[in-house]
């Protein structure tokens, strides 16, 4: 039998818990004796029995450590095993859908026939639409309270259908139900002879089960990197849940946003035999032939398949749930897959009331409103646009350690034009090129002119390494120069104000222009800079060819700039210098005897 995840949503007191309790009871999915036990408890307390109490009983079991999860109820029909996710609020709903392991393929949306459509009813409909859940059945519940009035049912259907149509949802069915009385839940009701459609259980079985997206490009957000040392085990396993595609040993993988590549050495499974192939839906891992630095938040893809988007600017549709309005100048945290990144609102394009669908232009987004926004992330991340691949295009927003919103990535935007790229056309071509070719200088100096960029967090020994490297290469007869950050600030960038908005990019531009001149002169130039981003390196490469740059990241964490070498700590100058020197020899920058 196949499995299917269902989410049930609806306004408070519209009868979700009663419907779920009835589904559990009518499919004999409750623990043995539980129904009778709850009935007896109600009788002793002189309370009328309600099916919603079954969920309370299951919560009690959960609190006692028993394995039943009241937020995720299980039942089965003749066709499928179902897991029904009870989403009591917007936050839980978003969390379940975006970050939870169990994502719903279909939804039951419950409306109270007596009370009618509420604002939350419309908001839930909008959330379903935004998150891409297209299989929806609407239950007009508590029909017993309106004497099974057909006109009341049809009026509710007409009103809500008009709303859903505007947001692109066409429900597969509208079903008049009474969770309390069991009307049209598991059996057709004699109280609604005018209704000839399917019951709730029949409608569930009528939903199409979505298959794992194995035919889509391979995507696996890196959950962690695990090392084993016992009994000589030296495996370094890249682990995560595969969102789409499939992977086999021997295939080349690419880690974004860095773009670093390696080849899969072995596939690894947890508590199972070594698989021949990893597929979408698996929590699994693999090892690499060439060890490269990989971290949580990277997105693993396969070489030769469509690439994910990598940028620090995205246009999104988001649903805001925070108590305080979403505003442009405040910093928030975006969680997309396993990536986590700070961001600010660059622009609120438009604001939409999810209940009324009225749109407007404002500088803030209030609670329960939907907005189209442009986000500026602190660094580039890898993702897919939701319309291309929903699994890696959904996100949540965290404000002060709480989930305050969520949404989908609608469009990957170009980075803001980097000053270097922007001003490159303004740079005058050298009026007079040297008559000495770069190859002639390389032969004469016995070295290849190269820019060595040493980057990483503050206080990790970047300058110490740079100075020691300069000294070592000089003693070996190389034409080498270390141009420290202080020299840049007090020299080429001395006229830049400390508070100027473009200080860093302009400083980078000037440094790169000077570096280009020194490379033309045949020098090995060493520079240091704090935490250069992929955008910074890309900007440098607009002036200096990538083949003339070697990057060294110093520090344990970070290093998503696509560096050539990582040195976790400069504990020994000799060892660190030796590692860089070996890199230069391997790349042919300096001579290696044998």
mmCIF file of N, CA and C in Angstrom, residues 511-585:
data_model
loop_
_atom_site.group_PDB
_atom_site.id
_atom_site.type_symbol
_atom_site.label_atom_id
_atom_site.label_comp_id
_atom_site.label_asym_id
_atom_site.label_seq_id
_atom_site.Cartn_x
_atom_site.Cartn_y
_atom_site.Cartn_z
ATOM 1 N N UNK A 511 42.292 48.090 -5.194
ATOM 2 C CA UNK A 511 43.267 47.040 -4.892
ATOM 3 C C UNK A 511 43.447 46.122 -6.108
ATOM 4 N N UNK A 512 42.348 45.796 -6.768
ATOM 5 C CA UNK A 512 42.422 44.886 -7.907
ATOM 6 C C UNK A 512 43.142 45.530 -9.082
ATOM 7 N N UNK A 513 42.907 46.820 -9.296
ATOM 8 C CA UNK A 513 43.584 47.500 -10.399
ATOM 9 C C UNK A 513 45.093 47.528 -10.180
ATOM 10 N N UNK A 514 45.511 47.800 -8.939
ATOM 11 C CA UNK A 514 46.949 47.809 -8.651
ATOM 12 C C UNK A 514 47.521 46.394 -8.796
ATOM 13 N N UNK A 515 46.748 45.405 -8.335
ATOM 14 C CA UNK A 515 47.211 44.021 -8.435
ATOM 15 C C UNK A 515 47.438 43.643 -9.892
ATOM 16 N N UNK A 516 46.548 44.092 -10.770
ATOM 17 C CA UNK A 516 46.683 43.761 -12.192
ATOM 18 C C UNK A 516 47.995 44.302 -12.754
ATOM 19 N N UNK A 517 48.367 45.512 -12.327
ATOM 20 C CA UNK A 517 49.621 46.111 -12.818
ATOM 21 C C UNK A 517 50.826 45.296 -12.348
ATOM 22 N N UNK A 518 50.797 44.901 -11.065
ATOM 23 C CA UNK A 518 51.921 44.130 -10.527
ATOM 24 C C UNK A 518 52.013 42.747 -11.180
ATOM 25 N N UNK A 519 50.875 42.147 -11.495
ATOM 26 C CA UNK A 519 50.910 40.861 -12.192
ATOM 27 C C UNK A 519 51.474 41.036 -13.602
ATOM 28 N N UNK A 520 51.127 42.131 -14.262
ATOM 29 C CA UNK A 520 51.695 42.390 -15.577
ATOM 30 C C UNK A 520 53.217 42.496 -15.501
ATOM 31 N N UNK A 521 53.695 42.948 -14.328
ATOM 32 C CA UNK A 521 55.141 43.082 -14.140
ATOM 33 C C UNK A 521 55.796 41.758 -13.764
ATOM 34 N N UNK A 522 54.996 40.701 -13.616
ATOM 35 C CA UNK A 522 55.556 39.373 -13.360
ATOM 36 C C UNK A 522 55.698 39.006 -11.902
ATOM 37 N N UNK A 523 55.082 39.777 -11.029
ATOM 38 C CA UNK A 523 55.251 39.585 -9.582
ATOM 39 C C UNK A 523 54.268 38.548 -9.033
ATOM 40 N N UNK A 524 54.692 37.812 -8.018
ATOM 41 C CA UNK A 524 53.747 37.032 -7.197
ATOM 42 C C UNK A 524 53.285 37.983 -6.098
ATOM 43 N N UNK A 525 52.021 38.321 -6.140
ATOM 44 C CA UNK A 525 51.478 39.312 -5.194
ATOM 45 C C UNK A 525 50.600 38.632 -4.169
ATOM 46 N N UNK A 526 50.822 38.949 -2.902
ATOM 47 C CA UNK A 526 50.025 38.387 -1.812
ATOM 48 C C UNK A 526 49.197 39.508 -1.197
ATOM 49 N N UNK A 527 47.892 39.296 -1.091
ATOM 50 C CA UNK A 527 47.038 40.268 -0.414
ATOM 51 C C UNK A 527 46.179 39.531 0.617
ATOM 52 N N UNK A 528 45.731 40.261 1.606
ATOM 53 C CA UNK A 528 44.822 39.707 2.609
ATOM 54 C C UNK A 528 43.559 40.550 2.647
ATOM 55 N N UNK A 529 42.438 39.917 2.930
ATOM 56 C CA UNK A 529 41.156 40.633 3.039
ATOM 57 C C UNK A 529 40.221 39.794 3.894
ATOM 58 N N UNK A 530 39.393 40.466 4.679
ATOM 59 C CA UNK A 530 38.483 39.760 5.593
ATOM 60 C C UNK A 530 37.272 39.220 4.844
ATOM 61 N N UNK A 531 37.078 37.899 4.931
ATOM 62 C CA UNK A 531 35.860 37.225 4.471
ATOM 63 C C UNK A 531 35.371 37.712 3.112
ATOM 64 N N UNK A 532 36.186 37.523 2.106
ATOM 65 C CA UNK A 532 35.737 37.869 0.757
ATOM 66 C C UNK A 532 34.587 36.947 0.362
ATOM 67 N N UNK A 533 33.537 37.520 -0.187
ATOM 68 C CA UNK A 533 32.373 36.748 -0.601
ATOM 69 C C UNK A 533 32.565 36.252 -2.034
ATOM 70 N N UNK A 534 31.708 35.299 -2.479
ATOM 71 C CA UNK A 534 31.784 34.887 -3.887
ATOM 72 C C UNK A 534 31.613 36.065 -4.832
ATOM 73 N N UNK A 535 30.779 37.065 -4.416
ATOM 74 C CA UNK A 535 30.591 38.222 -5.268
ATOM 75 C C UNK A 535 31.884 39.037 -5.370
ATOM 76 N N UNK A 536 32.594 39.142 -4.222
ATOM 77 C CA UNK A 536 33.869 39.869 -4.236
ATOM 78 C C UNK A 536 34.853 39.200 -5.187
ATOM 79 N N UNK A 537 34.953 37.855 -5.072
ATOM 80 C CA UNK A 537 35.902 37.140 -5.931
ATOM 81 C C UNK A 537 35.494 37.233 -7.400
ATOM 82 N N UNK A 538 34.186 37.164 -7.637
ATOM 83 C CA UNK A 538 33.721 37.276 -9.023
ATOM 84 C C UNK A 538 34.076 38.651 -9.582
ATOM 85 N N UNK A 539 33.963 39.668 -8.727
ATOM 86 C CA UNK A 539 34.296 41.020 -9.166
ATOM 87 C C UNK A 539 35.784 41.130 -9.474
ATOM 88 N N UNK A 540 36.625 40.532 -8.637
ATOM 89 C CA UNK A 540 38.076 40.559 -8.890
ATOM 90 C C UNK A 540 38.394 39.890 -10.219
ATOM 91 N N UNK A 541 37.655 38.817 -10.509
ATOM 92 C CA UNK A 541 37.931 38.065 -11.747
ATOM 93 C C UNK A 541 37.465 38.804 -12.997
ATOM 94 N N UNK A 542 36.704 39.882 -12.818
ATOM 95 C CA UNK A 542 36.370 40.679 -13.993
ATOM 96 C C UNK A 542 37.577 41.468 -14.479
ATOM 97 N N UNK A 543 38.578 41.617 -13.611
ATOM 98 C CA UNK A 543 39.779 42.366 -13.988
ATOM 99 C C UNK A 543 40.964 41.431 -14.188
ATOM 100 N N UNK A 544 41.048 40.405 -13.320
ATOM 101 C CA UNK A 544 42.191 39.475 -13.364
ATOM 102 C C UNK A 544 41.673 38.089 -13.719
ATOM 103 N N UNK A 545 42.271 37.450 -14.690
ATOM 104 C CA UNK A 545 41.819 36.131 -15.112
ATOM 105 C C UNK A 545 41.850 35.154 -13.936
ATOM 106 N N UNK A 546 40.825 34.279 -13.904
ATOM 107 C CA UNK A 546 40.711 33.335 -12.801
ATOM 108 C C UNK A 546 41.954 32.462 -12.668
ATOM 109 N N UNK A 547 42.613 32.138 -13.788
ATOM 110 C CA UNK A 547 43.793 31.275 -13.752
ATOM 111 C C UNK A 547 44.995 31.919 -13.112
ATOM 112 N N UNK A 548 44.935 33.222 -12.828
ATOM 113 C CA UNK A 548 46.068 33.921 -12.200
ATOM 114 C C UNK A 548 45.781 34.232 -10.735
ATOM 115 N N UNK A 549 44.732 33.625 -10.178
ATOM 116 C CA UNK A 549 44.365 33.873 -8.779
ATOM 117 C C UNK A 549 44.337 32.555 -8.011
ATOM 118 N N UNK A 550 44.953 32.522 -6.854
ATOM 119 C CA UNK A 550 44.846 31.387 -5.928
ATOM 120 C C UNK A 550 44.280 31.924 -4.619
ATOM 121 N N UNK A 551 43.230 31.269 -4.109
ATOM 122 C CA UNK A 551 42.594 31.760 -2.890
ATOM 123 C C UNK A 551 42.842 30.803 -1.734
ATOM 124 N N UNK A 552 43.122 31.376 -0.576
ATOM 125 C CA UNK A 552 43.383 30.591 0.636
ATOM 126 C C UNK A 552 42.424 31.076 1.713
ATOM 127 N N UNK A 553 41.643 30.154 2.255
ATOM 128 C CA UNK A 553 40.735 30.499 3.356
ATOM 129 C C UNK A 553 41.386 30.057 4.658
ATOM 130 N N UNK A 554 41.505 30.990 5.609
ATOM 131 C CA UNK A 554 42.064 30.675 6.926
ATOM 132 C C UNK A 554 40.933 30.682 7.939
ATOM 133 N N UNK A 555 40.741 29.578 8.644
ATOM 134 C CA UNK A 555 39.670 29.490 9.630
ATOM 135 C C UNK A 555 38.938 28.173 9.536
ATOM 136 N N UNK A 556 38.302 27.790 10.653
ATOM 137 C CA UNK A 556 37.568 26.514 10.712
ATOM 138 C C UNK A 556 36.256 26.593 9.956
ATOM 139 N N UNK A 557 35.484 27.665 10.193
ATOM 140 C CA UNK A 557 34.152 27.787 9.624
ATOM 141 C C UNK A 557 34.170 28.704 8.425
ATOM 142 N N UNK A 558 33.087 28.653 7.691
ATOM 143 C CA UNK A 558 32.938 29.533 6.543
ATOM 144 C C UNK A 558 33.626 28.976 5.330
ATOM 145 N N UNK A 559 34.133 29.856 4.507
ATOM 146 C CA UNK A 559 34.861 29.410 3.344
ATOM 147 C C UNK A 559 33.970 29.052 2.180
ATOM 148 N N UNK A 560 32.844 29.761 2.014
ATOM 149 C CA UNK A 560 31.973 29.466 0.896
ATOM 150 C C UNK A 560 32.308 30.331 -0.312
ATOM 151 N N UNK A 561 33.543 30.816 -0.362
ATOM 152 C CA UNK A 561 33.925 31.698 -1.459
ATOM 153 C C UNK A 561 34.560 30.943 -2.604
ATOM 154 N N UNK A 562 34.576 29.638 -2.559
ATOM 155 C CA UNK A 562 35.172 28.867 -3.639
ATOM 156 C C UNK A 562 36.688 28.949 -3.609
ATOM 157 N N UNK A 563 37.312 28.812 -2.443
ATOM 158 C CA UNK A 563 38.757 28.945 -2.285
ATOM 159 C C UNK A 563 39.474 27.704 -2.825
ATOM 160 N N UNK A 564 40.788 27.846 -2.992
ATOM 161 C CA UNK A 564 41.593 26.729 -3.494
ATOM 162 C C UNK A 564 42.221 25.924 -2.367
ATOM 163 N N UNK A 565 42.338 26.521 -1.202
ATOM 164 C CA UNK A 565 42.993 25.838 -0.074
ATOM 165 C C UNK A 565 42.385 26.359 1.226
ATOM 166 N N UNK A 566 42.148 25.462 2.174
ATOM 167 C CA UNK A 566 41.711 25.896 3.501
ATOM 168 C C UNK A 566 42.763 25.526 4.533
ATOM 169 N N UNK A 567 43.095 26.491 5.370
ATOM 170 C CA UNK A 567 44.002 26.250 6.496
ATOM 171 C C UNK A 567 43.195 26.548 7.758
ATOM 172 N N UNK A 568 42.776 25.537 8.511
ATOM 173 C CA UNK A 568 41.895 25.766 9.659
ATOM 174 C C UNK A 568 42.475 26.724 10.693
ATOM 175 N N UNK A 569 43.801 26.653 10.935
ATOM 176 C CA UNK A 569 44.418 27.541 11.923
ATOM 177 C C UNK A 569 45.899 27.645 11.618
ATOM 178 N N UNK A 570 46.461 28.849 11.860
ATOM 179 C CA UNK A 570 47.895 29.056 11.632
ATOM 180 C C UNK A 570 48.614 28.780 12.948
ATOM 181 N N UNK A 571 48.628 27.519 13.361
ATOM 182 C CA UNK A 571 49.328 27.162 14.593
ATOM 183 C C UNK A 571 50.832 27.112 14.376
ATOM 184 N N UNK A 572 51.245 26.763 13.188
ATOM 185 C CA UNK A 572 52.648 26.701 12.826
ATOM 186 C C UNK A 572 52.834 27.431 11.509
ATOM 187 N N UNK A 573 53.648 28.517 11.543
ATOM 188 C CA UNK A 573 53.888 29.281 10.316
ATOM 189 C C UNK A 573 54.517 28.391 9.260
ATOM 190 N N UNK A 574 55.435 27.540 9.678
ATOM 191 C CA UNK A 574 56.150 26.684 8.728
ATOM 192 C C UNK A 574 55.186 25.737 8.016
ATOM 193 N N UNK A 575 54.259 25.144 8.801
ATOM 194 C CA UNK A 575 53.300 24.211 8.202
ATOM 195 C C UNK A 575 52.340 24.924 7.257
ATOM 196 N N UNK A 576 51.856 26.093 7.710
ATOM 197 C CA UNK A 576 50.900 26.836 6.889
ATOM 198 C C UNK A 576 51.548 27.316 5.592
ATOM 199 N N UNK A 577 52.777 27.850 5.712
ATOM 200 C CA UNK A 577 53.497 28.308 4.515
ATOM 201 C C UNK A 577 53.768 27.129 3.583
ATOM 202 N N UNK A 578 54.109 26.000 4.176
ATOM 203 C CA UNK A 578 54.368 24.803 3.366
ATOM 204 C C UNK A 578 53.145 24.381 2.569
ATOM 205 N N UNK A 579 51.965 24.520 3.187
ATOM 206 C CA UNK A 579 50.726 24.134 2.485
ATOM 207 C C UNK A 579 50.462 25.043 1.292
ATOM 208 N N UNK A 580 50.696 26.359 1.488
ATOM 209 C CA UNK A 580 50.476 27.295 0.375
ATOM 210 C C UNK A 580 51.527 27.060 -0.713
ATOM 211 N N UNK A 581 52.757 26.826 -0.285
ATOM 212 C CA UNK A 581 53.828 26.597 -1.264
ATOM 213 C C UNK A 581 53.526 25.347 -2.096
ATOM 214 N N UNK A 582 53.011 24.315 -1.454
ATOM 215 C CA UNK A 582 52.656 23.090 -2.178
ATOM 216 C C UNK A 582 51.548 23.372 -3.199
ATOM 217 N N UNK A 583 50.579 24.221 -2.798
ATOM 218 C CA UNK A 583 49.523 24.602 -3.733
ATOM 219 C C UNK A 583 50.111 25.308 -4.948
ATOM 220 N N UNK A 584 51.051 26.246 -4.702
ATOM 221 C CA UNK A 584 51.657 26.990 -5.811
ATOM 222 C C UNK A 584 52.455 26.063 -6.724
ATOM 223 N N UNK A 585 53.111 25.072 -6.121
ATOM 224 C CA UNK A 585 53.860 24.110 -6.940
ATOM 225 C C UNK A 585 52.917 23.250 -7.781
#
